[in-house]
Coordinates of N, CA and C in Angstrom, one line a residue:
M45 N -32.2 5.6 10.4 CA -30.8 5.7 10.6 C -29.5 5.9 9.7
P46 N -28.9 6.7 9.9 CA -28.0 7.6 9.0 C -27.1 6.3 8.2
Q47 N -26.9 6.8 6.9 CA -25.9 6.0 6.2 C -24.4 6.4 6.5
A48 N -23.8 5.4 6.7 CA -22.3 5.7 6.8 C -21.7 6.1 5.8
E49 N -20.7 7.0 5.6 CA -20.1 7.6 4.3 C -18.9 6.6 4.3
L50 N -19.1 6.2 2.9 CA -18.0 5.3 2.5 C -16.6 6.1 1.9
P51 N -15.4 5.6 2.1 CA -14.3 6.2 1.6 C -14.3 6.5 0.1
D52 N -13.7 7.1 -0.7 CA -13.6 7.3 -2.1 C -12.7 5.8 -2.6
D53 N -13.3 5.7 -3.8 CA -12.7 4.4 -4.7 C -11.3 5.2 -4.8
Y54 N -10.1 4.5 -4.4 CA -8.9 5.0 -5.1 C -8.4 5.3 -6.5
L55 N -8.7 4.3 -7.3 CA -8.4 4.1 -8.4 C -9.3 5.1 -9.3
L56 N -10.5 4.7 -9.1 CA -11.6 5.7 -9.7 C -11.9 7.0 -9.4
N57 N -11.1 7.4 -8.3 CA -11.3 8.9 -7.8 C -12.9 9.3 -7.6
T58 N -13.7 8.2 -7.2 CA -15.4 8.5 -7.0 C -15.5 7.7 -5.6
P59 N -16.6 8.4 -5.2 CA -17.1 7.6 -3.8 C -17.5 6.5 -4.2
L60 N -17.6 5.4 -3.2 CA -17.7 3.9 -3.4 C -19.2 3.8 -3.3
T61 N -19.7 2.8 -4.0 CA -21.2 2.9 -3.9 C -21.6 1.6 -3.6
Q62 N -22.7 1.9 -2.7 CA -23.5 1.0 -1.9 C -24.9 0.6 -2.7
F63 N -24.8 -0.6 -2.9 CA -26.0 -0.9 -3.6 C -26.5 -2.4 -3.2
E64 N -27.9 -2.7 -3.4 CA -28.3 -4.1 -3.1 C -28.5 -5.0 -4.3
T65 N -28.0 -6.4 -4.3 CA -28.0 -7.1 -5.2 C -28.9 -8.5 -5.1
N66 N -29.3 -8.9 -5.9 CA -29.9 -10.4 -5.7 C -28.8 -11.3 -6.8
P67 N -28.3 -12.2 -5.9 CA -27.2 -13.0 -6.4 C -27.4 -13.7 -7.7
S68 N -29.0 -14.0 -7.9 CA -29.4 -14.9 -9.2 C -29.1 -13.7 -10.4
E69 N -29.3 -12.4 -10.0 CA -29.6 -11.5 -11.0 C -28.4 -10.5 -11.1
P70 N -27.2 -10.7 -11.9 CA -26.0 -9.7 -12.2 C -26.6 -8.3 -12.3
S71 N -26.1 -7.3 -11.7 CA -26.5 -6.0 -12.0 C -25.3 -5.0 -11.5
F72 N -25.1 -4.1 -12.3 CA -24.1 -2.8 -11.9 C -24.6 -1.5 -11.5
P73 N -24.1 -0.8 -10.6 CA -24.8 0.4 -10.0 C -24.6 1.2 -11.2
T74 N -25.3 2.3 -11.2 CA -25.6 3.4 -12.3 C -25.1 4.7 -11.5
T75 N -25.1 4.8 -10.3 CA -24.9 6.1 -9.6 C -24.3 5.6 -8.3
S76 N -23.7 6.8 -7.9 CA -22.8 6.6 -6.7 C -23.6 6.9 -5.2
L77 N -23.3 6.8 -4.2 CA -24.1 7.1 -3.0 C -24.7 8.9 -3.1
D78 N -23.9 9.9 -3.7 CA -24.4 10.9 -3.9 C -25.2 11.0 -5.0
S79 N -25.5 10.1 -5.8 CA -26.3 10.1 -7.2 C -25.7 10.6 -8.3
T80 N -24.2 10.8 -8.3 CA -23.3 11.3 -9.4 C -23.5 10.1 -10.2
P81 N -23.8 10.2 -11.8 CA -23.5 9.0 -12.5 C -22.4 8.5 -12.5
L82 N -22.2 7.1 -12.8 CA -21.0 6.4 -12.5 C -20.4 6.2 -14.2
P83 N -19.1 6.2 -14.3 CA -19.0 6.1 -16.1 C -19.6 4.7 -16.6
T84 N -20.1 4.9 -17.8 CA -20.6 3.7 -18.4 C -19.6 3.2 -19.4
Q85 N -18.8 3.6 -19.8 CA -17.6 3.0 -20.7 C -16.8 2.3 -19.9
S86 N -16.1 1.2 -20.5 CA -15.3 0.6 -20.0 C -14.0 0.8 -19.7
I87 N -13.3 0.6 -18.6 CA -11.9 1.2 -18.2 C -11.0 0.0 -18.3
E88 N -10.1 0.1 -19.1 CA -9.0 -0.9 -18.8 C -7.8 -0.8 -18.0
L89 N -7.9 -1.4 -17.1 CA -6.6 -1.1 -16.1 C -5.6 -1.9 -16.4
Q90 N -4.5 -1.3 -17.0 CA -3.7 -2.2 -16.9 C -2.4 -2.4 -15.9
T91 N -3.2 -2.1 -14.9 CA -2.1 -2.0 -13.6 C -2.7 -3.1 -12.6
I92 N -3.8 -3.6 -12.8 CA -4.2 -4.9 -12.0 C -3.6 -6.2 -12.3
P93 N -3.1 -6.7 -11.3 CA -2.5 -8.3 -11.7 C -3.5 -9.1 -12.1
P94 N -3.4 -10.1 -13.0 CA -4.3 -11.1 -13.6 C -5.3 -11.5 -12.6
F95 N -6.4 -11.9 -12.9 CA -7.7 -12.2 -11.9 C -7.4 -13.7 -11.5
E96 N -6.6 -14.4 -11.9 CA -6.3 -15.7 -11.2 C -5.3 -15.6 -10.2
E97 N -4.6 -14.4 -9.8 CA -3.8 -14.3 -8.8 C -4.6 -14.1 -7.5
Y98 N -6.0 -14.1 -7.5 CA -6.6 -13.6 -6.0 C -7.3 -14.8 -5.7
G99 N -6.7 -16.1 -6.1 CA -7.2 -17.3 -5.3 C -8.4 -17.9 -6.4
C100 N -8.8 -17.5 -7.6 CA -9.8 -18.1 -8.1 C -9.1 -19.4 -8.6
E101 N -8.2 -19.8 -8.6 CA -7.7 -21.1 -8.9 C -7.4 -21.9 -8.1
G102 N -7.6 -21.5 -6.7 CA -7.5 -22.3 -5.5 C -6.3 -22.2 -4.9
I103 N -5.4 -21.0 -5.5 CA -4.2 -21.0 -4.7 C -4.2 -19.4 -4.4
V104 N -4.2 -19.3 -3.2 CA -4.0 -17.8 -2.4 C -2.4 -17.4 -2.4
S105 N -2.4 -16.1 -2.6 CA -0.8 -15.5 -2.7 C -1.1 -13.9 -2.4
T106 N 0.0 -13.7 -1.7 CA 0.0 -12.2 -1.7 C 0.6 -11.4 -2.9
R107 N 1.0 -12.1 -3.7 CA 2.0 -11.4 -4.8 C 1.0 -10.5 -5.7
G108 N -0.3 -10.5 -5.6 CA -1.4 -9.5 -6.4 C -1.1 -8.3 -5.3
D109 N -1.0 -8.4 -4.1 CA -0.8 -7.2 -3.1 C 0.2 -6.5 -3.6
V110 N 1.4 -7.5 -3.8 CA 2.7 -6.9 -3.9 C 2.7 -5.9 -5.5
Y111 N 2.0 -6.4 -6.4 CA 1.9 -5.8 -7.4 C 1.3 -4.5 -7.2
S112 N 0.2 -4.6 -6.6 CA -0.7 -3.3 -6.1 C 0.1 -2.0 -5.8
Y113 N 0.9 -2.6 -4.4 CA 1.8 -2.0 -3.8 C 2.8 -1.2 -4.5
G114 N 3.4 -1.8 -5.6 CA 4.3 -1.1 -6.5 C 3.6 0.0 -7.3
I115 N 2.3 -0.4 -7.8 CA 1.7 0.6 -8.4 C 1.3 1.9 -7.6
L116 N 0.9 1.7 -6.4 CA 0.9 2.5 -5.3 C 2.0 3.4 -5.3
L117 N 3.2 2.8 -5.0 CA 4.5 3.4 -5.1 C 4.7 4.8 -6.1
M118 N 4.5 4.0 -7.4 CA 4.7 4.8 -8.5 C 3.9 6.0 -8.5
D119 N 2.4 5.6 -8.3 CA 1.5 6.6 -8.0 C 1.9 8.0 -7.1
A120 N 2.5 7.3 -6.0 CA 2.8 8.4 -4.9 C 4.1 9.3 -5.4
F121 N 4.9 8.7 -6.1 CA 6.1 9.4 -6.4 C 6.0 10.2 -7.9
T122 N 5.1 9.8 -8.6 CA 4.8 10.6 -9.9 C 3.4 11.8 -9.9
R123 N 2.8 11.2 -9.0 CA 1.4 11.7 -8.9 C 0.4 11.6 -10.1
K124 N 0.8 10.6 -10.6 CA -0.3 10.1 -11.8 C -0.8 8.9 -11.5
K125 N -2.3 8.7 -11.6 CA -2.9 7.6 -11.5 C -3.1 6.8 -12.5
P126 N -3.2 5.5 -12.3 CA -3.1 4.4 -13.7 C -4.4 4.7 -14.4
I127 N -5.2 5.6 -14.0 CA -6.4 5.5 -14.9 C -6.4 7.1 -15.6
D128 N -5.3 7.8 -15.4 CA -5.4 9.0 -16.0 C -5.4 9.0 -17.5
D129 N -6.0 10.1 -18.4 CA -6.1 9.9 -19.5 C -4.9 9.6 -20.5
M130 N -3.7 9.9 -19.9 CA -2.5 9.9 -20.8 C -2.3 8.4 -20.9
F131 N -2.8 7.4 -20.1 CA -2.6 6.4 -20.3 C -3.5 5.4 -20.9
T132 N -3.3 5.4 -22.2 CA -4.0 4.6 -23.3 C -3.4 3.9 -24.2
G133 N -3.9 2.8 -24.7 CA -3.3 1.8 -25.5 C -2.3 1.0 -24.7
E134 N -1.1 1.0 -25.4 CA 0.1 0.1 -24.6 C 0.6 1.2 -23.3
M135 N 0.3 2.5 -23.4 CA 1.1 3.3 -22.6 C 0.4 3.1 -21.2
S136 N 1.1 3.1 -19.9 CA 0.5 2.7 -18.5 C 1.6 3.4 -17.8
L137 N 1.0 3.5 -16.4 CA 2.1 4.0 -15.4 C 3.1 3.3 -15.2
K138 N 3.2 2.2 -15.3 CA 4.3 1.1 -15.2 C 5.1 1.4 -16.4
R139 N 4.5 1.5 -17.5 CA 5.6 1.7 -18.7 C 6.0 2.9 -18.7
L140 N 5.5 4.2 -18.3 CA 5.8 5.4 -18.1 C 7.1 5.6 -17.1
V141 N 7.1 4.6 -16.0 CA 8.5 4.8 -15.0 C 9.5 4.0 -15.6
E142 N 9.1 2.7 -16.4 CA 10.0 1.9 -17.1 C 10.9 2.7 -18.2
E143 N 10.1 3.5 -18.8 CA 10.9 4.4 -19.8 C 11.7 5.4 -19.4
S144 N 11.4 6.0 -18.1 CA 12.1 7.0 -17.5 C 13.3 6.9 -17.1
F145 N 13.5 5.4 -17.0 CA 15.1 5.2 -16.8 C 15.9 5.5 -17.8
L146 N 15.6 5.7 -19.2 CA 16.4 5.8 -20.3 C 16.8 7.3 -20.1
L147 N 16.3 8.2 -19.5 CA 16.6 9.4 -19.6 C 17.1 9.9 -18.2
S148 N 16.0 10.2 -17.2 CA 16.2 10.6 -15.9 C 15.1 10.3 -15.3
I149 N 14.8 9.7 -14.0 CA 13.8 9.4 -13.2 C 13.2 10.6 -12.8
L150 N 14.1 11.8 -12.8 CA 13.2 13.2 -12.3 C 12.5 13.5 -13.3
E151 N 12.4 13.2 -14.4 CA 11.4 13.6 -15.4 C 10.0 13.2 -15.1
V152 N 9.8 12.1 -14.6 CA 8.5 11.6 -14.4 C 8.1 12.0 -12.7
I153 N 9.0 12.2 -11.8 CA 8.6 12.6 -10.2 C 7.7 13.7 -10.2
D154 N 7.0 13.7 -9.5 CA 6.2 15.2 -9.1 C 7.0 15.8 -8.5
P155 N 7.1 17.1 -9.4 CA 7.7 18.3 -8.9 C 7.7 18.8 -7.6
N156 N 6.6 18.7 -7.2 CA 6.6 19.0 -5.8 C 7.5 18.2 -4.8
L157 N 7.7 17.1 -5.0 CA 8.7 16.3 -4.2 C 10.0 16.9 -4.3
L158 N 10.3 17.3 -5.3 CA 11.6 17.9 -5.6 C 12.2 19.3 -4.5
G159 N 11.0 20.1 -4.4 CA 11.0 21.4 -4.1 C 12.4 22.0 -4.1
N160 N 12.8 22.5 -3.0 CA 14.3 23.2 -3.3 C 15.4 22.5 -3.0
E161 N 15.4 21.5 -3.5 CA 16.4 20.2 -3.2 C 17.5 20.7 -3.9
N162 N 18.9 20.5 -3.2 CA 20.2 21.0 -3.3 C 20.9 19.8 -3.9
D163 N 20.8 18.7 -3.6 CA 21.4 17.6 -3.7 C 20.7 16.5 -4.4
Y164 N 20.6 17.1 -5.9 CA 20.0 16.4 -6.8 C 20.4 15.1 -7.0
A165 N 21.8 14.7 -6.9 CA 22.4 13.2 -6.9 C 21.9 12.2 -6.0
A166 N 21.9 12.7 -4.8 CA 21.1 12.0 -3.5 C 19.4 11.8 -3.9
M167 N 19.0 12.7 -4.4 CA 17.8 12.7 -4.7 C 17.4 11.6 -5.7
E168 N 18.1 11.7 -6.9 CA 17.9 11.1 -8.2 C 18.2 9.7 -7.6
T169 N 19.3 9.1 -6.9 CA 19.5 7.9 -6.5 C 18.4 7.5 -5.7
C170 N 17.9 8.1 -4.6 CA 17.0 7.7 -3.9 C 15.7 7.1 -4.7
L171 N 15.4 8.4 -5.7 CA 14.1 7.9 -6.6 C 14.4 7.0 -7.5
S172 N 15.4 6.7 -7.9 CA 15.6 5.8 -9.1 C 15.4 4.3 -8.5
T173 N 16.0 4.4 -6.9 CA 16.1 3.0 -6.5 C 14.4 2.8 -6.1
T174 N 14.1 3.6 -5.4 CA 12.6 3.5 -5.0 C 11.6 3.0 -6.4
M175 N 11.8 3.6 -7.4 CA 10.9 3.7 -8.5 C 11.4 2.0 -9.4
G176 N 12.6 1.6 -9.0 CA 13.1 0.2 -9.4 C 12.4 -0.7 -8.4
L177 N 12.3 -0.5 -7.4 CA 11.9 -1.4 -6.3 C 10.3 -1.5 -6.8
A178 N 9.7 -0.5 -7.2 CA 8.2 -0.4 -7.5 C 7.9 -1.3 -8.5
L179 N 8.9 -1.4 -9.7 CA 9.1 -2.2 -10.9 C 9.2 -3.6 -10.6
H180 N 10.1 -3.7 -9.5 CA 10.1 -5.0 -9.1 C 8.9 -5.7 -8.5
C181 N 8.1 -4.9 -7.6 CA 7.0 -5.3 -7.3 C 5.8 -5.8 -8.4
C182 N 6.1 -5.1 -9.4 CA 5.1 -4.9 -10.6 C 5.3 -6.0 -11.6
A183 N 6.5 -7.0 -11.4 CA 6.9 -8.1 -12.6 C 5.5 -8.8 -13.1
D184 N 5.8 -9.0 -14.2 CA 4.8 -9.6 -14.9 C 4.3 -10.8 -14.2
L185 N 5.4 -11.6 -14.0 CA 5.1 -13.1 -13.2 C 5.1 -13.0 -11.6
P186 N 4.2 -13.6 -11.1 CA 4.1 -13.6 -9.6 C 5.5 -14.0 -8.9
K187 N 6.0 -15.1 -9.4 CA 7.3 -15.8 -8.9 C 8.3 -14.4 -9.1
Q188 N 8.3 -13.7 -10.1 CA 9.3 -12.5 -10.3 C 9.3 -11.6 -9.3
R189 N 8.3 -11.6 -8.7 CA 7.8 -10.2 -7.7 C 8.4 -10.4 -6.3
I190 N 9.1 -9.4 -5.7 CA 9.8 -9.3 -4.5 C 8.9 -9.9 -3.4
D191 N 9.4 -10.7 -2.5 CA 8.2 -10.6 -1.2 C 8.2 -9.2 -0.4
I192 N 6.9 -9.4 0.1 CA 6.5 -7.9 0.7 C 7.3 -7.6 2.3
K193 N 8.0 -8.7 2.7 CA 8.8 -8.3 3.9 C 10.0 -7.8 3.4
N194 N 10.4 -8.2 2.3 CA 12.0 -7.6 1.7 C 11.6 -6.3 0.9
V195 N 10.5 -5.9 0.6 CA 10.0 -4.6 0.2 C 10.5 -3.7 1.5
L196 N 9.9 -3.9 2.4 CA 9.9 -3.1 3.7 C 11.6 -3.0 3.8
A197 N 12.2 -3.9 4.0 CA 13.6 -3.8 4.3 C 14.3 -3.2 3.2
R198 N 14.0 -3.1 1.9 CA 14.5 -2.3 1.0 C 14.2 -1.0 1.2
L199 N 13.1 -0.5 1.6 CA 12.5 0.8 1.5 C 13.1 1.3 2.8
K200 N 13.7 0.9 3.8 CA 14.4 1.1 4.9 C 15.9 1.4 4.7
K201 N 16.4 0.4 3.8 CA 17.8 0.6 3.3 C 17.9 1.9 2.4
I202 N 16.8 2.1 1.7 CA 16.9 3.3 0.8 C 16.7 4.7 1.5
K203 N 16.1 4.7 2.7 CA 15.9 5.9 3.3 C 17.2 6.1 4.1
V204 N 17.9 5.0 4.8 CA 18.9 5.2 5.3 C 20.2 5.7 4.4
K205 N 20.4 5.2 3.2 CA 21.4 5.7 2.1 C 21.1 7.4 1.8
Y206 N 19.9 7.6 1.7 CA 19.5 8.8 1.3 C 20.0 9.9 2.4
L207 N 19.6 9.3 3.6 CA 19.7 10.4 4.8 C 21.4 10.5 4.9
H208 N 22.1 9.4 4.6 CA 23.7 9.4 4.8 C 24.0 10.0 3.7
D209 N 23.8 10.0 2.2 CA 24.2 10.8 1.0 C 23.9 11.8 1.1
H210 N 22.8 12.6 1.9 CA 22.1 13.9 1.9 C 22.7 14.5 3.2
G211 N 23.7 14.1 3.9 CA 24.2 14.7 5.3 C 23.5 14.5 6.4
G212 N 22.6 13.5 6.4 CA 22.0 13.3 7.9 C 21.0 14.0 8.0
R213 N 20.4 15.1 7.3 CA 19.3 15.9 7.6 C 18.2 15.3 7.5

């Protein structure tokens, strides 16, 4: 029976690993499905919400998912992954976006998204509002994070404003 292909692990940019475990014996995979050795060093992901947000204390919430969505928004617009080499110590994708507001959000946005944009004011407003929303999704405390329903509503408003400011194109 052929093995089904698993999708790539988004954060680690490697194929997902399939392995058998015995619940009484903790073990960790050493290779991926294509026999590529997996990294043995620990990776500190500063972009994952605290463990207790995933129901480990008996309280289930979507706030951890909102946090992850904020990180995905930042990743999509900056084209930087939370595990990129540039993010060490205190520097993280979230911090990079936060600090970009001091100068110009366009400094951290993927240049391919800007293309031949003639209306930089409309683009900068759209991008800074979107990145502000992403940061709101990534608030440190779950109670401070925006609800996912409101995320969608705000994204739609950002789109409508951009289209209006950009001349309806």
